[in-house]
Amino acid sequence: MFKVRFHLLWLALFLSACGGGSSDNTAPTPPPPASTNVIWHATSGNGWQSSTAEAENFNRTILDQAFQSGENLPSLYAMVVVRNGLLVGEAYYHGKTSADLLQTRSITKTVMMLLIGKAISQGHIQSIEQPISDFLEEDYAALLTDKADIRIRHLLTMTSGISWDESTTAGYNNWVLSEDPTRYVLQRAMSSAAGASFNYNSAAVHLLSVIVQKATAMPTSDYAQQELFSPLGINSAEWELLKDGYINGGAGLTISARDLAKIGLLIQQQGQWQQQQLVPANWLQLAASPHTTARNQLANLNLSNYGYLWWLGSLSGQQAQLAWGFGGQFILTLPEKNLTLVLLQNHSSGTSSQQQQQGMQLLQQILTSAL
C-alpha cells in the first residue's frame, strides 16, 4: 500500500539542501574489514529472480569482503547488487531489514524524471518544451510574470534560472517547512535566464510534482503507484506530503532497498521490466544524455554532466549514471556491465560528506569484483 507521509518538523534538523552534491571531495580512509559475518546471499521473490556471484562473473571473495566491510560503516543501512537483471546480493545493517522503508532523499528526483516521461508518453504533458505556466497560471499567475520562459526541460536539467542556494541546511528547510512551498519558490527572483546555467534546486524540481498532479488529475503518489510502482511489484512505500497539498517532488520518497533496486534496473534496461515497457526507451536515452555541465567527485567516480535529474560520469573507464541523495543514498548503474548497485544510509547522522565518500568507495569495492 502506498502511504502519504505528512511532513514532520524534526526533519528540519537533518535535511540538507543539495540532496547530493557536496563540495567536500576529500576521500576519507576506507573502513577496515569487518569482523562480523554479514549474510548477503540474495533470495528470489517479490518480483526478483536471484543468482549467484559466480554465475554473474563476480569474484566471490572480493564481493564478500565488500559486504563484510559495510558493517564498519556506522551510517550504512542497506546495499543491493543486481547484474544481468538478477539479484546477486543484498545486506542490511544496524538493525535494518529488507522490509524496512528507507529514506532516498534526492533519488526522489530521478523517480520524478520517470513520471514526467510517462506522463508525456500518455499525452498528459505535451513535451518537455511546454511552459510551466500552462500548469501553474491558474493558482500562481502573479508570480509567473518573470518566469514565462521556464519550460519543463529546465526543471529536469536544474537550469530554471530561479535564484536559489542549497549550500546550507537552511536553504532546503526554509522552503520545505513553509506554508506554501510552491508559492515559496515561485516568489524567488530570476538570477539568470532559463537554460543559461546549472544550479541545484530541489524546490524547482518540486514544481514537477505539482505539474504531474495538475496534468493527471491525481496526486503524484497515486500516479506513481498506478503507472510505475504497481507494475514493478512495489506495494509498500511512503511519500511526503507538503503543506501546499502536493507530494514533495524533491526529496520525499521512502521505499525498501529491494524495491529501489527495481527502479534502478528499470532505468538501466531503458524503461523495461520483465518484458513490459513501462517508460519509453527513447525517454531514458534522453535522460542519460548530457544536457548541462555539472562537475562533482565521489571517490573515483568522476561526475561531469547532468541529464534529466540524473548525474552522468565515468568510473574505471566505464560510463556511469548516478541517482544521488543527501547522506549517501545511491543508485549507480554501469550499463556496459549490466550492473545496478543500490546503497542507502542514515541521512541524519551529521557526517554527510564523509559517508557519501565512504559509501561510494564501498560500491567501488564491489565494482572491482565485477570488472
Coordinates of C-alpha atoms in Angstrom, one line a residue, residues 24-284:
D24 CA 33.8 18.3 0.0
N25 CA 35.6 16.0 -2.4
T26 CA 38.2 14.7 0.1
A27 CA 38.1 10.9 0.1
P28 CA 38.3 9.6 3.7
T29 CA 40.2 6.4 4.6
P30 CA 38.1 3.4 3.8
P31 CA 36.8 1.5 6.8
P32 CA 38.7 -1.6 7.9
P33 CA 37.3 -5.1 7.1
A34 CA 34.5 -6.1 9.4
S35 CA 34.9 -8.9 11.8
T36 CA 31.3 -10.0 11.8
N37 CA 29.7 -12.3 9.4
V38 CA 27.3 -10.4 7.2
I39 CA 24.8 -12.5 5.3
W40 CA 24.4 -11.2 1.8
H41 CA 23.2 -14.0 -0.4
A42 CA 20.1 -12.9 -2.3
T43 CA 16.8 -14.8 -2.4
S44 CA 14.1 -14.8 -5.1
G45 CA 10.7 -13.3 -4.5
N46 CA 8.8 -10.0 -4.7
G47 CA 9.3 -9.9 -8.5
W48 CA 13.0 -10.7 -8.3
Q49 CA 14.9 -13.7 -9.6
S50 CA 18.2 -14.3 -7.8
S51 CA 21.6 -15.7 -9.0
T52 CA 25.0 -16.4 -7.5
A53 CA 28.1 -14.3 -7.6
E54 CA 29.9 -16.9 -9.7
A55 CA 27.1 -17.2 -12.3
E56 CA 27.2 -13.4 -12.9
N57 CA 31.0 -13.3 -13.1
F58 CA 31.8 -11.7 -9.8
N59 CA 34.9 -12.5 -7.8
R60 CA 33.1 -14.0 -4.7
T61 CA 36.0 -13.3 -2.4
I62 CA 36.1 -9.6 -3.2
L63 CA 32.3 -9.3 -3.2
D64 CA 32.2 -10.9 0.2
Q65 CA 34.8 -8.6 1.5
A66 CA 32.8 -5.6 0.4
F67 CA 29.6 -6.8 2.1
Q68 CA 31.6 -7.5 5.3
S69 CA 33.2 -4.1 5.2
G70 CA 29.8 -2.5 5.2
E71 CA 29.4 -3.5 8.8
N72 CA 32.0 -0.9 9.8
L73 CA 30.2 2.0 8.2
P74 CA 28.1 3.2 11.1
S75 CA 25.7 5.0 8.8
L76 CA 25.0 2.1 6.4
Y77 CA 21.5 0.6 6.2
A78 CA 21.3 -1.4 3.0
M79 CA 23.3 -2.5 0.0
V80 CA 21.9 -4.3 -3.1
V81 CA 23.8 -5.8 -6.1
V82 CA 22.0 -6.6 -9.4
R83 CA 23.6 -7.9 -12.5
N84 CA 22.1 -9.0 -15.8
G85 CA 18.7 -8.3 -14.3
L86 CA 19.2 -10.7 -11.4
L87 CA 19.5 -10.1 -7.7
V88 CA 23.0 -11.2 -6.8
G89 CA 23.5 -9.9 -3.2
E90 CA 21.8 -7.8 -0.6
A91 CA 22.7 -7.0 3.0
Y92 CA 21.1 -4.9 5.8
Y93 CA 23.0 -3.3 8.6
H94 CA 22.5 -1.7 12.0
G95 CA 19.1 -3.2 12.7
K96 CA 17.5 -2.7 9.2
T97 CA 15.9 -5.4 7.2
S98 CA 14.7 -6.0 3.6
A99 CA 11.2 -4.9 4.7
D100 CA 12.2 -1.5 6.1
L101 CA 11.2 1.6 4.1
L102 CA 14.3 3.8 3.9
Q103 CA 14.9 7.4 3.0
T104 CA 16.0 8.0 -0.5
R105 CA 16.3 11.8 -0.3
S106 CA 17.1 13.3 -3.8
I107 CA 16.9 9.9 -5.5
T108 CA 13.2 11.0 -5.4
K109 CA 14.1 13.5 -8.2
T110 CA 15.2 10.6 -10.5
V111 CA 11.8 8.9 -9.9
M112 CA 10.1 12.2 -10.8
M113 CA 12.1 12.1 -14.1
L114 CA 10.5 8.7 -14.8
L115 CA 7.0 10.0 -14.1
I116 CA 7.4 13.0 -16.3
G117 CA 8.5 10.7 -19.2
K118 CA 5.5 8.5 -18.5
A119 CA 3.1 11.5 -18.4
I120 CA 4.4 12.8 -21.7
S121 CA 4.0 9.3 -23.4
Q122 CA 0.4 9.3 -22.2
G123 CA -0.3 12.7 -23.5
H124 CA -0.9 14.3 -20.1
I125 CA 2.0 16.7 -20.9
Q126 CA 2.7 17.9 -24.4
S127 CA 6.5 17.8 -24.3
I128 CA 9.5 19.0 -22.2
E129 CA 9.1 22.3 -24.1
Q130 CA 5.8 23.0 -22.5
P131 CA 5.9 26.1 -20.3
I132 CA 5.4 25.6 -16.6
S133 CA 2.9 28.4 -16.7
D134 CA 0.4 26.2 -18.6
F135 CA 0.0 24.2 -15.3
L136 CA 0.6 26.9 -12.7
E137 CA -1.0 30.0 -14.0
E138 CA -4.4 29.3 -12.5
D139 CA -3.1 29.4 -9.0
Y140 CA 0.1 31.5 -9.3
A141 CA -0.3 33.8 -12.2
A142 CA 1.0 36.9 -10.4
L143 CA 4.3 35.0 -9.6
L144 CA 5.0 33.9 -13.2
T145 CA 5.5 37.2 -15.0
D146 CA 9.3 36.9 -14.9
K147 CA 9.1 33.1 -15.4
A148 CA 7.4 32.8 -18.8
D149 CA 10.4 31.3 -20.4
I150 CA 10.8 28.4 -18.0
R151 CA 10.0 25.1 -19.6
I152 CA 9.7 21.6 -18.1
R153 CA 13.1 20.9 -19.6
H154 CA 14.6 23.5 -17.4
L155 CA 13.3 21.8 -14.3
L156 CA 14.6 18.5 -15.4
T157 CA 18.1 19.9 -16.0
M158 CA 18.4 22.2 -13.0
T159 CA 18.6 25.2 -15.3
S160 CA 15.4 27.0 -14.3
G161 CA 17.3 30.3 -13.5
I162 CA 15.3 30.8 -10.3
S163 CA 17.5 32.3 -7.6
W164 CA 18.4 29.5 -5.1
D165 CA 21.1 28.4 -2.7
E166 CA 21.2 24.9 -1.2
S167 CA 24.7 25.1 0.2
T168 CA 23.3 25.3 3.7
T169 CA 20.7 23.2 5.6
A170 CA 18.6 26.3 6.0
G171 CA 18.3 26.7 2.2
Y172 CA 16.3 23.5 2.0
N173 CA 14.5 23.7 5.3
N174 CA 13.1 27.2 4.9
W175 CA 11.4 26.0 1.8
V176 CA 10.2 22.6 2.8
L177 CA 8.7 23.9 6.1
S178 CA 6.9 26.9 4.6
E179 CA 3.1 27.1 4.5
D180 CA 3.1 27.0 0.7
P181 CA 6.3 25.6 -0.8
T182 CA 5.1 26.1 -4.4
R183 CA 4.5 29.8 -3.7
Y184 CA 7.8 30.0 -1.8
V185 CA 9.9 29.0 -4.8
L186 CA 7.8 30.9 -7.4
Q187 CA 8.3 34.1 -5.3
R188 CA 12.0 33.9 -5.9
A189 CA 13.6 36.2 -8.4
M190 CA 15.3 35.0 -11.5
S191 CA 19.1 35.0 -11.1
S192 CA 19.7 34.1 -14.7
A193 CA 17.8 33.3 -17.9
A194 CA 16.2 29.9 -18.1
G195 CA 18.6 27.4 -19.5
A196 CA 21.7 29.5 -19.0
S197 CA 23.4 27.7 -16.2
F198 CA 23.2 24.7 -13.8
N199 CA 22.0 25.5 -10.2
Y200 CA 20.9 22.6 -8.0
N201 CA 17.3 23.5 -6.8
S202 CA 15.1 21.0 -5.0
A203 CA 12.2 23.4 -4.8
A204 CA 12.2 23.9 -8.6
V205 CA 12.1 20.1 -9.0
H206 CA 9.1 20.0 -6.7
L207 CA 7.2 22.0 -9.3
L208 CA 7.4 18.8 -11.5
S209 CA 5.3 17.1 -8.8
V210 CA 2.8 20.0 -8.9
I211 CA 2.7 19.7 -12.7
V212 CA 2.1 15.9 -12.6
Q213 CA -0.8 16.4 -10.3
K214 CA -2.3 19.1 -12.4
A215 CA -1.7 17.2 -15.6
T216 CA -3.0 13.8 -14.5
A217 CA -5.7 15.0 -12.0
M218 CA -4.3 12.7 -9.3
P219 CA -1.6 13.1 -6.6
T220 CA 1.9 12.3 -7.8
S221 CA 2.0 9.4 -5.3
D222 CA -1.2 7.9 -6.8
Y223 CA 0.1 8.3 -10.3
A224 CA 3.4 6.7 -9.4
Q225 CA 1.7 3.8 -7.8
Q226 CA -0.6 3.2 -10.8
E227 CA 1.8 3.7 -13.6
L228 CA 5.2 2.7 -12.1
F229 CA 5.2 1.1 -8.7
S230 CA 2.4 -1.4 -9.2
P231 CA 3.8 -2.8 -12.5
L232 CA 7.1 -3.1 -10.7
G233 CA 5.5 -5.1 -7.9
I234 CA 6.2 -2.3 -5.4
N235 CA 3.3 -2.4 -2.9
S236 CA 4.7 -0.5 0.1
A237 CA 6.2 3.0 0.0
E238 CA 5.6 6.4 1.6
W239 CA 5.9 9.8 0.1
E240 CA 5.9 13.1 1.9
L241 CA 3.0 15.5 1.5
L242 CA 3.9 19.1 1.9
K243 CA 1.7 21.9 3.3
D244 CA 0.8 23.1 -0.2
G245 CA -1.1 19.9 -0.7
Y246 CA 1.4 18.4 -3.2
I247 CA 3.7 15.5 -2.9
N248 CA 7.4 16.5 -2.3
G249 CA 9.0 16.0 -5.7
G250 CA 12.4 16.9 -4.5
A251 CA 13.2 14.5 -1.7
G252 CA 10.2 12.8 -0.2
L253 CA 10.2 9.2 -1.2
T254 CA 10.7 6.3 1.3
I255 CA 11.0 2.8 0.0
S256 CA 12.7 -0.6 0.6
A257 CA 16.2 -1.1 -0.9
R258 CA 15.0 -4.1 -2.9
D259 CA 12.2 -2.1 -4.5
L260 CA 14.6 0.8 -5.1
A261 CA 16.8 -1.6 -7.0
K262 CA 13.9 -2.4 -9.3
I263 CA 13.7 1.3 -10.2
G264 CA 17.5 1.3 -10.9
L265 CA 17.2 -1.8 -13.1
L266 CA 14.3 -0.2 -14.9
I267 CA 16.5 2.7 -15.8
Q268 CA 19.5 0.5 -16.7
Q269 CA 17.2 -1.5 -19.0
Q270 CA 15.9 1.5 -20.9
G271 CA 12.5 1.5 -19.2
Q272 CA 11.8 -2.2 -19.5
W273 CA 10.8 -4.5 -16.6
Q274 CA 10.0 -8.2 -17.3
Q275 CA 9.1 -7.7 -20.9
Q276 CA 7.0 -4.7 -20.1
Q277 CA 8.0 -1.3 -21.5
L278 CA 6.9 0.9 -18.5
V279 CA 8.7 4.1 -19.6
P280 CA 9.6 4.8 -23.3
A281 CA 13.2 3.7 -24.1
N282 CA 13.8 7.0 -26.0
W283 CA 12.9 8.9 -22.9
L284 CA 15.6 7.0 -20.9

